[in-house]
Amino acid sequence: MELNPIPKRLRLWIKSLHFGRRSVDTRYAMLEACIIGILSSFAALLLKKGVGWLGGWRIQVAHQYPAWLVLPAIGLTFGLLAGWLLQTYSPASSGGGIPQVKAALARYPIPLSLKVAIFKIIGTTLILGAGFTLGRRAPTVHIGAALAAQLSSWIPTTPEHRRQMIAAGAAAGLAAGFNTPIAGVLFVVEELMRDVSDVTLETAIVASFTGAVVSRLLDSADLNLPASLLSDRASSFSAPEIPFYLFLGAIAGILGALFNQGMMFSFWVNRRVGLPSAWRIGAVGLVSGTIIAFLPPFFQDNSGLREFLVYGGLSWREIAIAFVAHFVLTILAYSTGAPGGLFAPALVMGSALGYLVGDMANWVSGISAESTYALAGMGAFFTAVGRIPVTAIVIVFELTTDFNIVLPLMVTCAMSYLVAESISRGSIYEHLLKTSGIKVNKQPESPRNDFLNKLTAVDVMQSQVETLESELTLDEVMLAISRSHHRGFPVVAQGKLIGIITQSDLADSNERSPTTLLKQIMTPNPITVQPDTSLSNVLYLLNRYQLSRLPVTQANKLVGIITRTDIIRSEVKQLNEGTERASKPSPSYIVYQTRSPTLGKGRILLPLANPQTAPALMKVAAAIARYHQYELECLQIIKVPKHTFPSEAYVNTQESRKLLYRVERLGRQLKVPVHTQIRVAQDRVEAILETIAEREIKLLLMGWKGSTSTPGAIFGNLVDRLVHKAPCELMLIKLGTNPYSYPKSLDLEANWLIPMAGGPNAKRAIELLPGLTSLYSRPNSPKLLLCQVYSPETPNLDCSLIEQSTDYLRQNLSLPVRPIAVRSRSVSEAIIGLANEERCNTVVLGASREGLLQHALHGNIPEAIANGIEGTAILVRGAIE
């Protein structure tokens, strides 16, 4: 019985529904950031209400029963319970949370999930409700990041996009905790991710703004600042106060650095003791409750204490006691791994320190601005602990909305940062990560350093794609697949991609009619990528959806296909290039040089290696230099091993100098300016390229032996590299074995053969002929034979090129010129035969870099010609544009 086609089509449509395209599309990132901001706000509200209710119950019980009995018992009980829950169910939820988020953003495998967020809320509620002197803002950052990570796992996203969402969640958590949206964004940029890319900033801003707005509506963010500080009259700043603010910043920097060092020492002690985290947290809860029980009653309420400190409702002795108590108890509590942060404790200690300095300033100068000093101290101590001065300034400014506080904050935070860094470098979070074996790079990560982010699909894809038309029948499809080695094919209709078909889709082909159309069995709406999609996103899609290939489309038109093999091949290429860069030799070092007057219009570089061929090459170079009014740069290279720095090598230059003395004498005889130099180098090619760049060389003239033993090379490894890399004009000369070959026996008659192939390099070879032939003393010598090789199948010969070249030479040289047209299937055999027939003692070839390197695919034509004649072979390659 034939199946109803409607359920089949419905099944294919459902199968084609996926988030594949959206997972690499950043347009949905803003909506996701809004959701993250809302979730972070509700998490901050839940945490605030939980801590407030449990803390209020604790204070109420402490008033009804003896505090010295109740507070230690509550601290021990809640501490043990929180430690046991975290140790048993979610160890990743312990600690402040900032180091975990920082490590996750640095691509370390740190768990961030809904489970982490839930147990973070429960653990932080128990710890803060027990009276630990920790804060709930850092846990809110951790919770926001964990919720963002969970949301990113539900909605398919790329790894890079997931990082950006985690950063947005952290920003939203801080904004929701403090009601400071700008500080939330700056905290991500300054401390967590150090990334200012467009998507990172945009998502962080949206999430932070949403979190702050919803948090304000829900009243889930406050620092219990008194209303008197929120007016414009609360802060003041004058020039005579600057020394006091500098003093406050210095003291805050010193004490903040000592706080960090004390924290690390306490961590070390806890590790040496080796107690389970539940017992460590419970023991500190017991100690904290006992100490607080014997302090004045206002110490039992952290929020009330904060208001007293900032508002100035305590004496300087009580404030000093509050600072010392918070200093010690915070170190004890945080070093146990209890879920709680340092933001609020740092602000409390900073406000206490600021009030003390403000009281001193009032006593010395009579200026009463203790509240301003308290706020400036908050930022200064926060800076000394976290080493994030910009975030500290903005947090306090956003909390007070008082612009008058900005200048005191800038002075104190800058001084605090400088002093703290001079004592011990790095924030408390960096030190904690180092103790865990995690090293986070301070420099922002650049995607340009990652080839998967640098390269795009269009750089790697195969543009020649085998496709199948949607109207093909099943039999035609089976036939096409059997003739191809591919296992999957894009399906197109009128040039547009509409589906994809693989061998697995044809597994039940026997059950279908042979006339079934391809569009009925294909998978419609396949996952595709754009040409500018990064390779990291392509690889993510391949892995997530277990695909072997991805079509590349532009406006629904298929432009290519990319497979895992293409990515692997690209990776291997990048690794090889990286190895070459890593093994790049050290710069060459000049140990000897001479200089003649700089009078020429350009320079010819003549590297000299063989004393036997040096005089002949010098003659040729001098002839060209004299005709074109060039100078001559003669180079001797002394090679040293790669493990020896050229600048530190001891070399003997005696033989090299003798050769250069001979060259200088010859230059004086030929009346050509000659410069000489000896370079010590690990690599001869790199030394020549450095000389070309430094001396502004116009033409590189080199000797060439005419044959090579290097497989796949045209001229040999060294010359091939120069053909490929040297930017200037290049002339290779293979000196002939014939005693009458150029530049010997210049007083005899000679014939030169110049094969023509068109292009600028052939033209340049023609232009260099006057200089090359100027060495001959006999009139009408040499005779120039211009030849062009045509295929035997060519019906009509186009001789315009050879005729134009003949006219040019006749106008510029008083030498006989004869054009010759030759038909042959082999260019090299035709040239060799003509050279031997006409007894030519010199052959001049012109070719481009691409042409020379392509010869290796069709036989080594330059080598064949050079070895097939007894005379001199000269090959000219023009400058690389």
PDB file of C-alpha atoms in Angstrom, residues 850-861:
ATOM      1  CA  GLU A 850      54.873  32.191 -12.209  1.00  0.00           C
ATOM      2  CA  GLY A 851      56.019  30.914 -15.593  1.00  0.00           C
ATOM      3  CA  LEU A 852      59.307  29.636 -14.222  1.00  0.00           C
ATOM      4  CA  LEU A 853      57.684  27.831 -11.336  1.00  0.00           C
ATOM      5  CA  GLN A 854      55.006  26.348 -13.603  1.00  0.00           C
ATOM      6  CA  HIS A 855      57.720  24.782 -15.790  1.00  0.00           C
ATOM      7  CA  ALA A 856      58.287  22.206 -13.082  1.00  0.00           C
ATOM      8  CA  LEU A 857      54.900  20.714 -13.989  1.00  0.00           C
ATOM      9  CA  HIS A 858      55.717  20.221 -17.657  1.00  0.00           C
ATOM     10  CA  GLY A 859      59.433  19.424 -17.579  1.00  0.00           C
ATOM     11  CA  ASN A 860      62.267  21.737 -16.605  1.00  0.00           C
ATOM     12  CA  ILE A 861      62.550  23.859 -19.743  1.00  0.00           C
TER      13      ILE A 861
END
